[in-house]
Structures are given as structure tokens and as C-alpha cells.
mmCIF file of C-alpha atoms and ligand atoms in Angstrom:
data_model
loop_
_atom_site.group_PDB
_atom_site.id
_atom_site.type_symbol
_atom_site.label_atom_id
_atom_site.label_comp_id
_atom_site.label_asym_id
_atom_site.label_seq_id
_atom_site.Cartn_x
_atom_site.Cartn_y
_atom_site.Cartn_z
ATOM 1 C CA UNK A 1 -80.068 -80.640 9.138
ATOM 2 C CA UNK A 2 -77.718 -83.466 7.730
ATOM 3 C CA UNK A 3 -74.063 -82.570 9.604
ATOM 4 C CA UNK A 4 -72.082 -81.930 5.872
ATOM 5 C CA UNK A 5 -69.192 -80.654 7.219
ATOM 6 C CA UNK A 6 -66.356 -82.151 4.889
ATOM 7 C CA UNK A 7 -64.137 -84.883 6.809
ATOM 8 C CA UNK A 8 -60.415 -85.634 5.925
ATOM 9 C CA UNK A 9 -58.634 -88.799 6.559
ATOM 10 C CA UNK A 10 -54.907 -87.917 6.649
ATOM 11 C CA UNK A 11 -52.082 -91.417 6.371
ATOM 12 C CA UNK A 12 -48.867 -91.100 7.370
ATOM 13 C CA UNK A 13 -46.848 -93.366 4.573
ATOM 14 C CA UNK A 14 -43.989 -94.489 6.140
ATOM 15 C CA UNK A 15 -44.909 -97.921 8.374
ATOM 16 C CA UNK A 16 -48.673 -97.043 7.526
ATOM 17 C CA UNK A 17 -49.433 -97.789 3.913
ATOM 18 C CA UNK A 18 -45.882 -99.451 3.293
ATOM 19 C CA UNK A 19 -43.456 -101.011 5.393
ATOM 20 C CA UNK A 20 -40.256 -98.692 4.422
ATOM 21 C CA UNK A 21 -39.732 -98.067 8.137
ATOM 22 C CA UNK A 22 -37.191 -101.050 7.612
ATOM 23 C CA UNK A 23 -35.161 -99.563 4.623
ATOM 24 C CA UNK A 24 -35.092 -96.410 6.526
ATOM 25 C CA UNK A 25 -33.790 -98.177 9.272
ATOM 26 C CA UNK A 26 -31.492 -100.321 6.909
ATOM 27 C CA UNK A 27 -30.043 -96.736 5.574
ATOM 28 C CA UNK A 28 -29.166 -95.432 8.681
ATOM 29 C CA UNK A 29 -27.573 -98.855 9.774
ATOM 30 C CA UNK A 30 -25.241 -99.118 7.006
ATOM 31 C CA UNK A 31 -23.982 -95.224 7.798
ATOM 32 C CA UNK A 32 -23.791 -96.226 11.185
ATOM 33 C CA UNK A 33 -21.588 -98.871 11.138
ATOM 34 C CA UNK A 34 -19.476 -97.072 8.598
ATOM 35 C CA UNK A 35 -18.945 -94.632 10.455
ATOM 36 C CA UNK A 36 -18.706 -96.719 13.720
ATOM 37 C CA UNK A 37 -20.921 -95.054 14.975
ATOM 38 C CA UNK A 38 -23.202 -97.481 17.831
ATOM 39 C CA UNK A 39 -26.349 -97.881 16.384
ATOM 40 C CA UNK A 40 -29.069 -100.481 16.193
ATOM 41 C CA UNK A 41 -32.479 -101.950 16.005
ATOM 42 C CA UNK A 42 -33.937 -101.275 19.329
ATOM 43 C CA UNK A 43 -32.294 -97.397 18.823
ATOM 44 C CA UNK A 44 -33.929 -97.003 15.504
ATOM 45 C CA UNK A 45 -37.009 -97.138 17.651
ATOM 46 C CA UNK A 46 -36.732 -93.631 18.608
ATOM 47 C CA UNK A 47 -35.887 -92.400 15.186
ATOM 48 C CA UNK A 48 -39.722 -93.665 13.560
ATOM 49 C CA UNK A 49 -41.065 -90.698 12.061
ATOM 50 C CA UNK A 50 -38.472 -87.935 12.432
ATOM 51 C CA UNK A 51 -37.231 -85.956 9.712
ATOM 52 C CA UNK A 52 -34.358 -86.798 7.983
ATOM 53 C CA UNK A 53 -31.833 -84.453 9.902
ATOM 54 C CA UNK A 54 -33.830 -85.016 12.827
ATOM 55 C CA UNK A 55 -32.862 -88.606 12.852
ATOM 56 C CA UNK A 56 -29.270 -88.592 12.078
ATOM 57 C CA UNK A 57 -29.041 -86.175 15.870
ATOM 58 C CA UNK A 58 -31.137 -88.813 17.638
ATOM 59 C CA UNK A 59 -28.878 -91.396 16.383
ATOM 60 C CA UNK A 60 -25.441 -89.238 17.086
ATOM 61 C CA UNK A 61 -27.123 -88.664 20.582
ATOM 62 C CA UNK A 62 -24.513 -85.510 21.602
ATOM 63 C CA UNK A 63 -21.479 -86.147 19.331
ATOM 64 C CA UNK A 64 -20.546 -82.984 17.943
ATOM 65 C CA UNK A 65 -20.448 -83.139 14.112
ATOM 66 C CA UNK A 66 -19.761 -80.131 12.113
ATOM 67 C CA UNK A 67 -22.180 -78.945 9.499
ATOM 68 C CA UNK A 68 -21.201 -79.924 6.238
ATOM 69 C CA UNK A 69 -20.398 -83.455 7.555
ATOM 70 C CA UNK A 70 -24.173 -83.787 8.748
ATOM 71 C CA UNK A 71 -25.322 -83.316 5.317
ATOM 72 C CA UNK A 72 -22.715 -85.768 3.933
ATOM 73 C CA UNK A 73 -24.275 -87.919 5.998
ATOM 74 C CA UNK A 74 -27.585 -87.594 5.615
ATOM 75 C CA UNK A 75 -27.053 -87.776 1.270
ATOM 76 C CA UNK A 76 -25.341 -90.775 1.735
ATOM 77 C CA UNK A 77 -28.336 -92.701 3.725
ATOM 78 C CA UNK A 78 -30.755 -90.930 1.586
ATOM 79 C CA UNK A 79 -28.667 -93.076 -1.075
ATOM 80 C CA UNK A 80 -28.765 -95.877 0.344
ATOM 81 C CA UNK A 81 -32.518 -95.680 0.910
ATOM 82 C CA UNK A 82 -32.957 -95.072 -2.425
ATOM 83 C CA UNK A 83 -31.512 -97.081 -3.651
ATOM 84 C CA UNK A 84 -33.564 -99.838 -1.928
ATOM 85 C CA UNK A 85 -36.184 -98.437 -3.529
ATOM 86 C CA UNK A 86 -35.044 -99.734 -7.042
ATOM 87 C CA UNK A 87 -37.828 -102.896 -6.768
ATOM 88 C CA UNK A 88 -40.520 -101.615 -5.168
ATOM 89 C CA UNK A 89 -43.861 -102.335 -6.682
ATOM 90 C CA UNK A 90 -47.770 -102.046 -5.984
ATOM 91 C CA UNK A 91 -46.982 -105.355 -4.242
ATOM 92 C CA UNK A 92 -45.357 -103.279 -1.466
ATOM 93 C CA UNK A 93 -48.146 -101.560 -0.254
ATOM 94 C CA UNK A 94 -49.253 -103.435 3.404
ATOM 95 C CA UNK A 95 -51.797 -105.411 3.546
ATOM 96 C CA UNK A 96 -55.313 -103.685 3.782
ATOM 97 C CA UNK A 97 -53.509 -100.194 3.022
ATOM 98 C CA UNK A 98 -54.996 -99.505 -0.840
ATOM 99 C CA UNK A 99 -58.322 -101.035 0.790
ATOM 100 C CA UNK A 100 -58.140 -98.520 3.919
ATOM 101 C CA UNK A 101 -57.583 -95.294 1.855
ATOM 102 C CA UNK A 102 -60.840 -96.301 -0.833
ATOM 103 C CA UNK A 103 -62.501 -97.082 2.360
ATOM 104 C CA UNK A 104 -61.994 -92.872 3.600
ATOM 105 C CA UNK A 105 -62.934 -92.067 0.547
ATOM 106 C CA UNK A 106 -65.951 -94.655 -0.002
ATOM 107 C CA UNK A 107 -67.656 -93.063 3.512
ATOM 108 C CA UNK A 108 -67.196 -89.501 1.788
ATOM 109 C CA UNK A 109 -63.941 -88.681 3.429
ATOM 110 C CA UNK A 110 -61.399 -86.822 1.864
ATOM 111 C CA UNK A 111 -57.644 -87.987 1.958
ATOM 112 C CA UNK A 112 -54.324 -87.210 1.980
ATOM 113 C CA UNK A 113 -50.954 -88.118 3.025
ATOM 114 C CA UNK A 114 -48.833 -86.439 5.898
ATOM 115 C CA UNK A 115 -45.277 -87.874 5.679
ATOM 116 C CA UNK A 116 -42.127 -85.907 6.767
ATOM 117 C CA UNK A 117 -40.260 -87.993 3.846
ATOM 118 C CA UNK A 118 -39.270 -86.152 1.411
ATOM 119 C CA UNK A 119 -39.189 -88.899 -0.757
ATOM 120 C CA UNK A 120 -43.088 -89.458 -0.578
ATOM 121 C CA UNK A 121 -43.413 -88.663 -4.302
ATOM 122 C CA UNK A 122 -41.150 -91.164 -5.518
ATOM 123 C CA UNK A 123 -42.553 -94.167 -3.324
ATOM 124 C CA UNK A 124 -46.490 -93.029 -3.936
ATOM 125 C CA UNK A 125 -45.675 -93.356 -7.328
ATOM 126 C CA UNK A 126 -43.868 -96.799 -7.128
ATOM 127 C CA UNK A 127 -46.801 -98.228 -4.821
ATOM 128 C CA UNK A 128 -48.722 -96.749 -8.062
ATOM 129 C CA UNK A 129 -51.973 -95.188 -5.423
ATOM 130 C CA UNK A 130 -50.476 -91.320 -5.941
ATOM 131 C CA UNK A 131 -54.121 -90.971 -7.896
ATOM 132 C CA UNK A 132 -56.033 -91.968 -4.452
ATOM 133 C CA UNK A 133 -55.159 -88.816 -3.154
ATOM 134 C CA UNK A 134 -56.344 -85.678 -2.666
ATOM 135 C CA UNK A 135 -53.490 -83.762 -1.170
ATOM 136 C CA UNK A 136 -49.805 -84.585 -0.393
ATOM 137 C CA UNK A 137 -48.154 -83.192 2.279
ATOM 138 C CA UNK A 138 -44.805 -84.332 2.354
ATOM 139 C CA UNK A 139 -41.042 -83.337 3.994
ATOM 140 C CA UNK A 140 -40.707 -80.873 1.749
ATOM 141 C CA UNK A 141 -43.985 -79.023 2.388
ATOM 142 C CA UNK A 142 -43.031 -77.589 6.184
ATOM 143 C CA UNK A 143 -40.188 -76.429 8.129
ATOM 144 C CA UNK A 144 -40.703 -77.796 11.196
ATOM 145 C CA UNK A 145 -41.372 -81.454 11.500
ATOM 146 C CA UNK A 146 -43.374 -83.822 13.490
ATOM 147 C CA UNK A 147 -44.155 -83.812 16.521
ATOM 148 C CA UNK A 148 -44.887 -80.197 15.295
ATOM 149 C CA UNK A 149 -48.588 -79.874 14.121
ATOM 150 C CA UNK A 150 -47.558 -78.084 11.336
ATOM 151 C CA UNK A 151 -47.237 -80.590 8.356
ATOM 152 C CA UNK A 152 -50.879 -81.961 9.307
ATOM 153 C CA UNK A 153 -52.142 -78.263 9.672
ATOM 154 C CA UNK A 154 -50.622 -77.710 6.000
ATOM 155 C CA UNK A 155 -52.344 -81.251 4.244
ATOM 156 C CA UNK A 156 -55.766 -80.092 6.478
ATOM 157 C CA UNK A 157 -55.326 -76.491 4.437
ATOM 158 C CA UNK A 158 -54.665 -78.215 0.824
ATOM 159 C CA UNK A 159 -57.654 -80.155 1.565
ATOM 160 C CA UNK A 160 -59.825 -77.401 2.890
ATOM 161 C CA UNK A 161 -61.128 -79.604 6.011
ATOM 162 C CA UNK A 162 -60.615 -77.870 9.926
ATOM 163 C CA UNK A 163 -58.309 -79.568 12.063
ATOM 164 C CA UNK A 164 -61.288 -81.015 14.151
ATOM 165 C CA UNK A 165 -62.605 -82.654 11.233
ATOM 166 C CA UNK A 166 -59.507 -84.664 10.082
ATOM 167 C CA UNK A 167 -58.367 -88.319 11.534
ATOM 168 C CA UNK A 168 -54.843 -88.937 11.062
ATOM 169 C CA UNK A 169 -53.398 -92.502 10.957
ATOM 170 C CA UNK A 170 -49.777 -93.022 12.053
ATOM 171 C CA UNK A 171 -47.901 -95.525 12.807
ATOM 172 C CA UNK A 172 -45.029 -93.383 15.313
ATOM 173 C CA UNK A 173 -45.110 -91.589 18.827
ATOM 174 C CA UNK A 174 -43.953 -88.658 17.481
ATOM 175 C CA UNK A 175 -46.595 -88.930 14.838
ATOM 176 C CA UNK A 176 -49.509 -89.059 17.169
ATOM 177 C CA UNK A 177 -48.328 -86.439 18.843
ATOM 178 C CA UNK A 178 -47.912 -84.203 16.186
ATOM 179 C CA UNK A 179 -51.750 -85.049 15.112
ATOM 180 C CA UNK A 180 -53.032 -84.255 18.828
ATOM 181 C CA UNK A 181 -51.341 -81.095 18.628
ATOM 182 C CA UNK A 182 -53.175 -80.026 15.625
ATOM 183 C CA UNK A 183 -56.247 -80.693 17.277
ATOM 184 C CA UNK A 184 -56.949 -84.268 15.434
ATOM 185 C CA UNK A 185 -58.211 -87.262 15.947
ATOM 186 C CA UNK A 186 -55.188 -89.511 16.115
ATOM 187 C CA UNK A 187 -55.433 -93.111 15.355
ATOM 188 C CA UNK A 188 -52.222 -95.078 15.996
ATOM 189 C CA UNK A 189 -51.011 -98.497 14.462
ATOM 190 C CA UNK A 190 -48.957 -100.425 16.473
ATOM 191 C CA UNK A 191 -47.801 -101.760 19.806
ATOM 192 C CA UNK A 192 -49.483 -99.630 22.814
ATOM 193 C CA UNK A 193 -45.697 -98.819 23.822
ATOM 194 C CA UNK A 194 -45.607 -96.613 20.856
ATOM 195 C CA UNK A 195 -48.542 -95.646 19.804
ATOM 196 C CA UNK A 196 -50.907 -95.951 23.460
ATOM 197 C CA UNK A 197 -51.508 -92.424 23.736
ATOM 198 C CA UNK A 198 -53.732 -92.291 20.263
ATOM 199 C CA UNK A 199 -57.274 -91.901 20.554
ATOM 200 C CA UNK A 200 -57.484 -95.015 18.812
ATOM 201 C CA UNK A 201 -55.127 -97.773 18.212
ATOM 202 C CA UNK A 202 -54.824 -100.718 15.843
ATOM 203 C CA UNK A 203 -52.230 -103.430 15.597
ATOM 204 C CA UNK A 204 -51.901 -103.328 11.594
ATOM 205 C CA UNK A 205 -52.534 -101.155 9.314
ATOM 206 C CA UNK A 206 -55.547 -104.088 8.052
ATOM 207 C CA UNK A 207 -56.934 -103.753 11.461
ATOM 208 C CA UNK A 208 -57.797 -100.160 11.549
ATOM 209 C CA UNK A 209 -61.724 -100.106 11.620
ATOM 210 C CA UNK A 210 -62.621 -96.494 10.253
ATOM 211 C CA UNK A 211 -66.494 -97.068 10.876
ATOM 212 C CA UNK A 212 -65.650 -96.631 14.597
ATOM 213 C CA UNK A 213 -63.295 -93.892 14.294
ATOM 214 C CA UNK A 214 -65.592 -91.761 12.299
ATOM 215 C CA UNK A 215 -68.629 -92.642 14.860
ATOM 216 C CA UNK A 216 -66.139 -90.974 17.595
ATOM 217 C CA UNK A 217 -66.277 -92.810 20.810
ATOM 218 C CA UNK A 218 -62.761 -94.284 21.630
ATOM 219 C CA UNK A 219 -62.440 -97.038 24.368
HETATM 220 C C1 BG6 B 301 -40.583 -90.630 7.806
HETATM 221 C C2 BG6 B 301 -39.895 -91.897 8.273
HETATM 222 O O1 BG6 B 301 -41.764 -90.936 7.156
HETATM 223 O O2 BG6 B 301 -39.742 -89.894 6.924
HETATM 224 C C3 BG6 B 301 -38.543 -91.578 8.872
HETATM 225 O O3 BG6 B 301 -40.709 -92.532 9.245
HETATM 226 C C4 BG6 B 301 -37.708 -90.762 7.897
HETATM 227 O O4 BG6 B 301 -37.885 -92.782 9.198
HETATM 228 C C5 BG6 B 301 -38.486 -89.506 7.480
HETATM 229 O O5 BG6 B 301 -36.491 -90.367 8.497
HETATM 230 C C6 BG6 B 301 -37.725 -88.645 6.490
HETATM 231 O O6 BG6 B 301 -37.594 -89.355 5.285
HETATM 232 P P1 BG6 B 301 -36.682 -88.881 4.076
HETATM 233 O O7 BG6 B 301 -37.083 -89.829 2.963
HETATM 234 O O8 BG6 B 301 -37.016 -87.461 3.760
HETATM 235 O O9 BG6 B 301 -35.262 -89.046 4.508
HETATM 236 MG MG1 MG B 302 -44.503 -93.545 9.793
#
């Protein structure tokens, strides 16, 4: 008997299909040094796939902020991400992205995306590929975030595929561990420094070779 278990291919978005880790990182910047607050590149490192509110306490790292000036602070970034958003076109998706997700779907996968933005909507829709997908499973869709299985578990469920039958492509540590702890495949893109503890790992996003992935025997 053919094995026709249904498979899922699940993308993170953000610095998988489209290279908004840098306007994220821009966002949080600009609040930073407004609000002298020391902050930069090499820190923004550690903030690559955390939630929104998650970020903004990795980058005060202990300074005590009260409540309502934590969401100030996070609206304003948001803004300012946003607002970088203004020109962002089909041209913005990363090389070999579009081509990756038809490729899941070509081999009889079926796909979704698993990003703790909640802004995935709006930038899915400005990349114009929201129609490739399946399912979307997005910051808004879960409580807890990554590295907490749970928002893979939930775009797994809208897809009705087990945990053990989806891949998940990410391009952050706390990504890839929030796939292994759903019981997934996780397939990392990036520097092994990051992403090195992925089943699989790819430099770019053009590099990731689902034919061996889906055959199952990592190196
Ligand atoms: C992730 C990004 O996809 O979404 C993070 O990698 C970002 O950098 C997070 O903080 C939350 O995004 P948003 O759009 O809800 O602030
Ligand atoms: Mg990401």
C-alpha cells in the first residue's frame, strides 16, 4: 500500500519567504535610540523570531518598565514597521521563495505559514502569494509564542496533517526550536550559529532542496 498519509510544509515568513527581518530590526532601532536605550545589530540577533512583546524584554534586558509604557512602545515600532511596509511589492519576496512554496505543493504537500507576526496578513498580501496557502497561522492565532510548539501545533490542526508529518522551514533559533518541540521536522536557513541544531539546514531560502527533506535522511 502507497504511504498517503497527507504531508504539510509549514514557512515561517519573516527572513524565510521575505527579508523583513531588517525592517523589524530597523523598527526596533529607531525606538531604541529614541529612547536611548543601547541597542544594535549584533543584539537584534537574539530578538529573530520572538513575538512582538517578547522582543521589546530581550532588548530592555532587565530594565524595569511599567506596563502601559511597554505597549507604547511596542505601537510605536509596530509603526514604524509599518510603515516601511508602504512599498513593498511581489518583488520583495526572496529569491527562490514563490518557487519553494509551488514546489511543497507540486510534490503533493500541503502548506502553510507559521509566523508569530501579527502582521502576516498585511505582508502576504503585499508579496501578493496569500492564495498559495492553505492555512495561516499567524501572531494572532496563539498565546504563547515560539519557541513554544504551539503556533505550529495550531497551522498542523488548520491543515489537518499530524505533527510528524509536517516540515517546517525557519530561518531563527527560536524557530527551530519551537518546530522540534512539536515533534517536526525542522529545516533551518541560515548560518549553522543560528540555525545548526535543525535537522536540515540551508544557507538561503533558494538553497533549500525539499526532495531531500521529504526523502528523510539528514546528514
Ligand atoms: C517574527 C519576526 O516573524 O514576528 C520578529 O521574526 C517579530 O522579528 C515577530 O518581532 C512579531 O512581529 P509583529 O509584526 O507582530 O510585531
Ligand atoms: Mg523568521
Amino acid at each position: 500500500m502507497p504511504d498517503v498519509r497527507p504531508r504539510a510544509v509549514i514557512f515561517d515568513l519573516d527572513g524565510v519567504l521575505t527579508d523583513t527581518a531588517e525592517q523589524h530590526y530597523l523598527g526596533w532601532q529607531r525606538l531604541a535610540d529614541e529612547e536611548s536605550l543601547p541597542f544594535d545589530r549584533a543584539a537584534n540577533e537574539a530578538l529573530r523570531g520572538l513575538s512582538r512583546r517578547e522582543s521589546l524584554l530581550a532588548l530592555l534586558g532587565g530594565r524595569e518598565v511599567d506596563e502601559p509604557t511597554l505597549e507604547a512602545w511596542m505601537e510605536r515600532k509596530n509603526r514604524y514597521y509599518v510603515e516601511s511596509l508602504a512599498d513593498m511589492g511581489p518583488a520583495d519576496a526572496l529569491p527562490g521563495a514563490v518557487e519553494l512554496v509551488e514546489d511543497a505543493r507540486r510534490r503533493g504537500c500541503r502548506v502553510a505559514i507559521g509566523s508569530s507576526s501579527k502582521n502576516a496578513p498585511i505582508v502576504l498580501d503585499k508579496l501578493g502569494i496569500a492564495d498559495l496557502f492553505d492555512a495561516v497561522a499567524d501572531g494572532n492565532s496563539v498565546e504563547r509564542a515560539k519557541p513554544a510548539p504551539d503556533l505550529f501545533l495550531e497551522a498542523a490542526r488548520l491543515l489537518g496533517v499530524a505533527a510528524g508529518d509536517c516540515v517546517v522551514v525557519e530561518d531563527a533559533a527560536s524557530g527551530v526550536d519551537a518546530a522540534l518541540a512539536a515533534g517536526m521536522t525542522a529545516v533551518g536557513v541560515g548560518p549553522a550559529d543560528r540555525v545548526g541544531h535543525a535537522d536540515y539546514r540551508f544557507d538561503r531560502t533558494a538553497d533549500v532542496d525539499l526532495g531531500v527533506v521529504l526523502q528523510g535522511n539528514p546528514s
